[in-house]
Coordinates of C-alpha atoms and ligand atoms in Angstrom, one line a residue:
M1 CA 24.5 9.9 3.4
T2 CA 27.1 9.1 0.7
A3 CA 26.2 7.5 -2.6
A4 CA 28.3 4.5 -1.4
A5 CA 26.0 3.6 1.5
R6 CA 23.9 0.7 1.1
I7 CA 20.1 1.2 1.6
L8 CA 18.2 -1.8 2.4
V9 CA 14.6 -2.1 1.0
T10 CA 12.4 -4.7 2.5
G11 CA 9.6 -6.1 0.3
S12 CA 12.0 -6.0 -2.5
A13 CA 9.9 -8.4 -4.5
G14 CA 6.8 -6.5 -4.0
R15 CA 4.7 -4.0 -6.0
V16 CA 6.4 -0.8 -4.5
G17 CA 9.6 -2.3 -3.1
S18 CA 10.7 -3.5 -6.7
K19 CA 10.2 -0.2 -8.2
V20 CA 11.9 1.5 -5.3
V21 CA 14.9 -0.8 -5.8
R22 CA 15.3 0.0 -9.6
R23 CA 14.8 3.6 -8.9
L24 CA 17.8 3.6 -6.4
L25 CA 20.0 1.4 -8.6
D26 CA 19.3 3.7 -11.6
A27 CA 20.6 6.8 -9.4
G28 CA 23.8 4.8 -8.7
R29 CA 23.0 3.9 -5.2
A30 CA 23.8 0.6 -3.7
V31 CA 20.9 -1.3 -2.4
A32 CA 20.2 -4.7 -0.5
G33 CA 16.9 -6.4 -0.7
F34 CA 15.2 -8.5 1.7
D35 CA 12.0 -10.5 1.0
L36 CA 10.5 -14.0 0.9
R37 CA 10.7 -14.1 -2.9
P38 CA 13.5 -12.9 -5.2
A39 CA 13.0 -9.6 -6.8
G40 CA 14.5 -10.9 -10.3
I41 CA 17.0 -7.9 -10.4
E42 CA 20.4 -8.6 -11.5
H43 CA 22.8 -5.6 -10.8
P44 CA 26.2 -5.2 -9.4
A45 CA 25.1 -2.6 -6.9
Y46 CA 22.4 -5.2 -5.7
R47 CA 22.5 -7.8 -3.1
E48 CA 19.4 -9.9 -1.9
V49 CA 18.7 -11.8 1.1
L50 CA 15.8 -14.1 1.0
G51 CA 13.8 -14.9 4.3
R52 CA 11.0 -13.9 6.6
F53 CA 11.5 -10.7 8.7
D54 CA 10.9 -12.3 11.8
D55 CA 13.9 -14.6 11.2
R56 CA 16.6 -13.2 13.2
T57 CA 19.5 -14.6 11.2
A58 CA 18.0 -13.5 7.8
A59 CA 17.4 -9.9 9.4
M60 CA 20.7 -9.8 10.8
D61 CA 22.2 -10.7 7.4
A62 CA 19.9 -8.0 5.9
V63 CA 20.7 -5.0 8.0
S64 CA 24.7 -5.8 8.5
D65 CA 25.7 -3.1 5.7
A66 CA 22.4 -1.1 5.8
D67 CA 23.2 2.8 6.5
A68 CA 19.5 3.4 5.7
I69 CA 16.2 1.1 5.8
L70 CA 13.2 1.3 3.9
H71 CA 10.7 -1.0 5.5
L72 CA 8.2 -1.6 2.7
G73 CA 7.6 -5.3 3.0
A74 CA 4.6 -6.4 4.8
F75 CA 1.9 -9.3 4.8
M76 CA -1.4 -7.7 3.5
S77 CA -4.7 -9.9 4.3
W78 CA -8.2 -9.2 5.5
L79 CA -9.0 -13.0 5.8
P80 CA -9.9 -14.1 9.4
T81 CA -7.8 -17.1 8.9
D82 CA -4.4 -15.1 8.4
G83 CA -4.4 -13.1 11.6
D84 CA -1.3 -15.2 13.0
R85 CA 0.6 -14.7 10.0
L86 CA 0.0 -11.1 9.8
F87 CA 1.1 -10.5 13.4
R88 CA 4.2 -12.5 12.8
A89 CA 5.1 -10.7 9.5
N90 CA 4.2 -7.2 10.4
V91 CA 4.8 -6.8 14.3
E92 CA 7.1 -9.4 15.2
G93 CA 8.9 -9.2 12.0
T94 CA 9.3 -5.4 12.4
R95 CA 10.6 -5.6 15.8
V96 CA 13.1 -8.1 15.0
L97 CA 14.3 -6.0 11.9
L98 CA 14.4 -2.8 14.0
E99 CA 16.2 -4.5 16.6
E100 CA 18.9 -5.6 14.6
A101 CA 19.0 -2.2 12.6
A102 CA 19.6 -0.6 15.9
R103 CA 22.6 -3.1 16.6
V104 CA 24.3 -2.1 13.3
K105 CA 23.4 1.4 14.0
S106 CA 21.4 2.3 10.7
R107 CA 21.2 6.0 10.5
R108 CA 17.8 6.5 8.7
L109 CA 14.4 4.6 8.6
V110 CA 11.4 4.9 6.4
F111 CA 8.3 2.8 7.2
A112 CA 5.4 2.2 5.0
S113 CA 2.4 2.4 7.3
S114 CA -1.1 2.6 6.0
G115 CA -4.2 4.7 5.9
E116 CA -5.9 1.9 7.8
V117 CA -4.3 3.1 10.9
Y118 CA -7.4 5.7 10.9
P119 CA -10.9 4.6 10.8
E120 CA -11.0 5.5 7.0
N121 CA -14.7 4.5 6.8
V122 CA -15.9 5.7 9.9
P123 CA -13.7 9.0 10.6
D124 CA -14.3 11.7 13.1
Y125 CA -13.8 14.3 10.3
L126 CA -12.7 14.4 6.6
P127 CA -10.4 15.0 5.0
L128 CA -8.2 12.4 7.3
D129 CA -5.2 14.3 8.2
E130 CA -2.1 13.2 10.4
D131 CA -3.7 14.5 13.3
H132 CA -6.9 12.4 13.1
P133 CA -7.2 9.9 16.0
L134 CA -5.8 6.5 15.4
K135 CA -8.5 3.9 15.6
P136 CA -7.8 0.9 13.2
R137 CA -10.8 -1.3 12.4
S138 CA -8.8 -4.3 10.8
P139 CA -6.3 -6.6 12.3
Y140 CA -4.0 -5.3 9.3
G141 CA -4.4 -2.0 10.3
L142 CA -3.8 -2.8 14.0
T143 CA -0.4 -4.3 12.6
K144 CA 0.6 -1.1 11.0
L145 CA -0.2 1.0 14.0
L146 CA 1.9 -1.3 16.2
G147 CA 4.6 -1.1 13.5
E148 CA 4.5 2.5 14.0
E149 CA 4.8 2.5 17.8
L150 CA 7.9 0.1 17.0
V151 CA 9.4 2.6 14.7
R152 CA 9.2 5.5 17.1
F153 CA 10.5 3.4 20.2
F154 CA 13.6 2.6 18.2
E155 CA 13.9 6.0 16.8
R156 CA 13.8 7.2 20.6
T157 CA 16.1 4.6 21.8
S158 CA 18.6 4.1 19.2
D159 CA 19.2 7.3 17.6
M160 CA 17.7 6.2 14.3
P161 CA 15.8 9.1 12.8
A162 CA 12.5 7.5 11.2
T163 CA 9.7 8.7 8.7
I164 CA 6.6 7.2 9.0
L165 CA 4.4 7.3 5.5
R166 CA 0.8 6.3 5.8
F167 CA 0.2 4.9 2.3
S168 CA -2.8 5.5 0.4
H169 CA -4.3 2.3 -1.7
T170 CA -1.5 1.8 -4.3
Q171 CA -1.9 0.1 -7.5
D172 CA 0.2 -0.3 -10.8
A173 CA -2.1 1.4 -13.4
A174 CA -2.2 -1.8 -15.5
E175 CA -3.8 -3.4 -12.6
L176 CA -7.0 -1.4 -12.6
L177 CA -8.6 -3.3 -15.5
D178 CA -7.2 -6.7 -14.8
P179 CA -9.7 -8.9 -13.1
E180 CA -6.7 -11.2 -11.9
S181 CA -5.2 -8.2 -9.8
V182 CA -5.5 -8.9 -6.1
F183 CA -7.0 -5.5 -5.3
S184 CA -8.7 -4.4 -8.5
G185 CA -10.2 -7.7 -9.4
P186 CA -12.4 -7.8 -6.6
R187 CA -12.8 -3.9 -6.3
F188 CA -14.2 -3.5 -9.9
F189 CA -15.2 -7.0 -11.3
L190 CA -18.0 -8.8 -10.5
H191 CA -16.8 -12.8 -10.4
P192 CA -13.6 -11.7 -8.4
K193 CA -15.8 -9.8 -6.1
I194 CA -18.1 -12.6 -5.5
R195 CA -15.2 -14.8 -4.5
Q196 CA -13.6 -12.3 -2.4
Q197 CA -16.9 -11.7 -0.2
E198 CA -17.4 -15.7 -0.1
G199 CA -13.9 -15.7 1.4
F200 CA -14.9 -13.2 3.8
G201 CA -17.9 -14.9 4.7
N202 CA -20.1 -11.8 3.8
T203 CA -23.0 -14.0 2.9
A204 CA -25.6 -11.1 2.3
A205 CA -23.0 -9.3 0.1
V206 CA -22.4 -12.7 -1.9
A207 CA -26.2 -13.1 -2.2
L208 CA -26.6 -9.5 -3.8
L209 CA -23.7 -9.9 -6.1
K210 CA -25.0 -13.3 -7.4
Q211 CA -28.4 -11.7 -8.0
A212 CA -26.8 -9.6 -10.7
D213 CA -24.7 -12.3 -12.2
D214 CA -25.9 -13.6 -15.6
G215 CA -22.7 -15.7 -15.9
R216 CA -20.9 -13.0 -18.0
E217 CA -17.9 -10.9 -16.6
A218 CA -19.2 -7.5 -15.4
L219 CA -17.9 -4.4 -13.8
V220 CA -19.4 -3.4 -10.4
L221 CA -20.4 0.0 -9.2
S222 CA -20.4 -0.6 -5.4
R223 CA -22.3 1.7 -3.3
N224 CA -23.4 1.3 0.3
E225 CA -26.8 0.2 1.8
S226 CA -27.9 4.1 1.3
G227 CA -26.9 4.1 -2.2
R228 CA -23.7 6.3 -1.4
P229 CA -21.1 5.3 -4.3
F230 CA -17.7 4.4 -2.8
Q231 CA -15.0 6.8 -2.7
M232 CA -11.2 6.3 -2.1
H233 CA -7.9 7.2 -2.9
I234 CA -6.0 5.1 -5.5
T235 CA -2.5 6.0 -6.2
D236 CA -0.1 5.0 -8.7
T237 CA 3.0 3.0 -7.6
R238 CA 5.2 5.5 -9.3
D239 CA 3.9 8.2 -7.3
M240 CA 4.3 6.4 -4.3
V241 CA 8.0 5.7 -5.2
D242 CA 8.7 9.5 -5.7
G243 CA 7.2 9.9 -2.0
I244 CA 9.4 7.4 -0.4
L245 CA 12.5 8.6 -2.1
L246 CA 11.7 12.2 -0.9
A247 CA 11.3 10.8 2.7
L248 CA 14.5 9.0 2.5
D249 CA 16.6 12.0 1.2
H250 CA 14.8 15.2 2.6
Q251 CA 16.4 16.9 5.6
A252 CA 12.8 17.9 6.8
A253 CA 11.3 14.2 6.8
A254 CA 13.2 13.0 9.7
G255 CA 11.0 12.3 12.8
R256 CA 7.9 13.3 10.8
T257 CA 4.6 11.3 9.8
Y258 CA 3.1 11.8 6.4
N259 CA 0.0 10.7 4.6
L260 CA 1.3 9.5 1.1
G261 CA -1.0 9.5 -1.8
A262 CA -3.0 11.1 -4.5
A263 CA -4.4 14.3 -4.1
E264 CA -8.0 13.6 -5.0
P265 CA -10.0 10.3 -4.2
V266 CA -11.7 8.4 -7.0
D267 CA -15.4 8.6 -7.0
F268 CA -16.6 5.3 -8.1
A269 CA -20.0 6.7 -9.5
A270 CA -17.8 9.1 -11.9
A271 CA -15.1 6.3 -12.7
L272 CA -17.0 3.2 -13.3
P273 CA -19.1 4.1 -16.5
G274 CA -15.8 5.0 -18.3
M275 CA -14.2 1.9 -17.4
A276 CA -17.1 -0.1 -18.7
E277 CA -16.9 1.9 -21.9
L278 CA -13.3 1.1 -22.2
T279 CA -13.8 -2.5 -21.7
G280 CA -17.2 -3.0 -23.3
L281 CA -18.1 -4.9 -20.3
P282 CA -21.6 -4.5 -18.6
L283 CA -21.8 -2.4 -15.6
K284 CA -23.7 -3.4 -12.7
T285 CA -24.7 -1.2 -9.7
I286 CA -24.7 -2.8 -6.3
D287 CA -25.8 -1.5 -3.0
L288 CA -23.8 -3.4 -0.5
P289 CA -24.8 -4.0 3.1
G290 CA -23.1 -1.5 5.5
N291 CA -21.5 1.7 5.7
G292 CA -19.3 1.1 2.7
V293 CA -15.9 2.7 1.7
F294 CA -16.1 6.5 1.7
Y295 CA -13.3 8.6 2.5
R296 CA -10.9 11.6 1.5
T297 CA -7.2 11.8 2.9
S298 CA -5.2 15.1 2.9
N299 CA -1.7 14.9 1.5
A300 CA -1.2 18.6 2.4
R301 CA 1.7 18.0 4.8
I302 CA 4.1 16.1 2.7
R303 CA 3.3 18.6 -0.2
T304 CA 4.1 21.6 1.9
E305 CA 7.1 20.2 3.8
L306 CA 8.6 17.9 1.2
G307 CA 7.5 19.5 -2.2
Y308 CA 5.5 16.2 -2.9
E309 CA 3.8 16.4 -6.4
P310 CA 1.9 13.3 -7.5
R311 CA 1.7 13.2 -11.4
W312 CA -0.4 10.1 -12.1
T313 CA -4.1 11.0 -11.9
F314 CA -6.7 8.3 -12.1
D315 CA -7.5 9.5 -15.6
R316 CA -4.0 9.1 -16.6
M317 CA -3.8 5.6 -14.9
I318 CA -7.0 4.2 -16.6
E319 CA -5.6 5.3 -20.0
E320 CA -2.8 3.1 -19.4
A321 CA -4.9 0.5 -17.9
A322 CA -7.0 0.6 -21.1
Q323 CA -4.0 -0.1 -23.1
A324 CA -2.6 -3.1 -21.0
W325 CA -6.6 -4.5 -21.2
A326 CA -6.4 -4.0 -24.9
K327 CA -3.0 -6.0 -25.2
R328 CA -4.3 -8.8 -22.9
R329 CA -7.4 -9.4 -25.2
S330 CA -5.4 -9.3 -28.4
Ligands
LIG1 P1 3.2 -6.2 -2.0 O1 2.4 -7.3 -1.2 O2 3.4 -6.1 -3.5 O3 4.7 -6.4 -1.5 C1 5.1 -6.7 0.0 C2 6.3 -7.8 -0.1 O4 6.6 -8.3 1.3 C3 6.1 -9.1 -0.8 O5 7.1 -9.2 -2.1 C4 6.2 -10.2 0.2 O6 6.7 -11.4 -0.2 C5 7.1 -9.5 1.2 N1 6.8 -10.0 2.5 C6 5.5 -10.3 3.1 N2 5.7 -11.0 4.3 C7 7.1 -11.0 4.4 C8 7.7 -11.5 5.5 N3 7.1 -12.0 6.5 N4 9.0 -11.7 5.5 C9 9.6 -11.0 4.2 N5 9.0 -10.7 3.1 C10 7.5 -10.5 3.3 O7 2.7 -5.0 -1.2 P2 3.0 -3.5 -2.0 O8 1.6 -3.2 -2.4 O9 4.1 -3.3 -2.4 O10 2.8 -2.6 -0.6 C11 4.3 -2.1 0.1 C12 4.0 -1.8 1.5 O11 2.9 -0.7 1.5 C13 3.4 -2.6 2.6 O12 3.9 -2.4 3.7 C14 1.9 -2.5 2.4 O13 1.5 -3.1 3.8 C15 1.8 -1.1 2.4 N6 0.4 -0.4 2.0 C16 0.3 -1.2 0.7 C17 -1.0 -0.4 0.3 C18 -1.6 -1.0 -1.2 O14 -2.7 -0.6 -1.7 N7 -0.8 -1.7 -2.1 C19 -1.7 0.4 1.0 C20 -1.3 0.7 2.2 C21 -0.3 0.4 2.6

């Protein structure tokens, strides 16, 4: 690929997409963004298409000069009421986009899938590697698996070499100690967690969380019903951007599927006391109904084949999150 060729980044206003756009522009590459929302990026080598992925006219415009496509945009929701929108954005949107990409003969495709294509919390074995059976347990995970199938279909039929990246859970470091963060708020803070569980209709969890609520904000150490602390990967957006750019440019990545994320999962029992100390918030330990969150995912394949090396450990992320927390409080 020449430096002059344009790279289409979908989800260009999102957490990951916006940073990918900036990194590509900084490297002197021409970029098109495609999102519902503007990314707020002004640059002579950047053009932007605003619209829905399943809107054929918008998709046609977005891919019109794309030599390569990083399909990073998607709708993420676990609310039962969001099913129609989820499948329209992630499945129909991906189909329409790839059909148009095939028409203009885009030469390279990278797709943001998710660890939710596995049954992360009820795995056949751990660590989860790329050969683990794909058995999503959420409609969102199902849309990502269908997206993977669409990607491989267009790769087979349109000569568009593709790389599938199964993303770890991803956060900007500053989000980790931000109760307003879409993910870290309900993951770590009591009041956002109560609101989230109310939205899911999990009445038993809501009752348990409310028992612990004395009206003051608190952090929550979530455990399952047997008292096993939650454990999952949380990867810094900057490390995800590194992996996406490797997948775009590395010869060996075409046709491959990789887990992309931090090497080590976060053990909530080890992490939460330090987070409570940094914030000065009380820490509540709550045993939630069900199996809970507990997995470990291997990133060995992408490290070995592409030389991927994540740099932002959870401890480094928390240091940055603490600075952002202090700044918000001052
Ligand atoms: P994000 O929500 O910050 O960004 C997604 C972007 O896609 C948003 O700007 C949104 O406006 C856009 N979008 C959504 N539906 C659209 C539609 N129908 N048409 C046009 N634009 C649309 O998400 P992110 O954290 O940057 O995630 C990037 C990718 O990684 C997504 O594909 C997501 O599914 C995947 N992923 C994310 C995580 C995570 O923890 N953040 C984990 C696994 C996989």
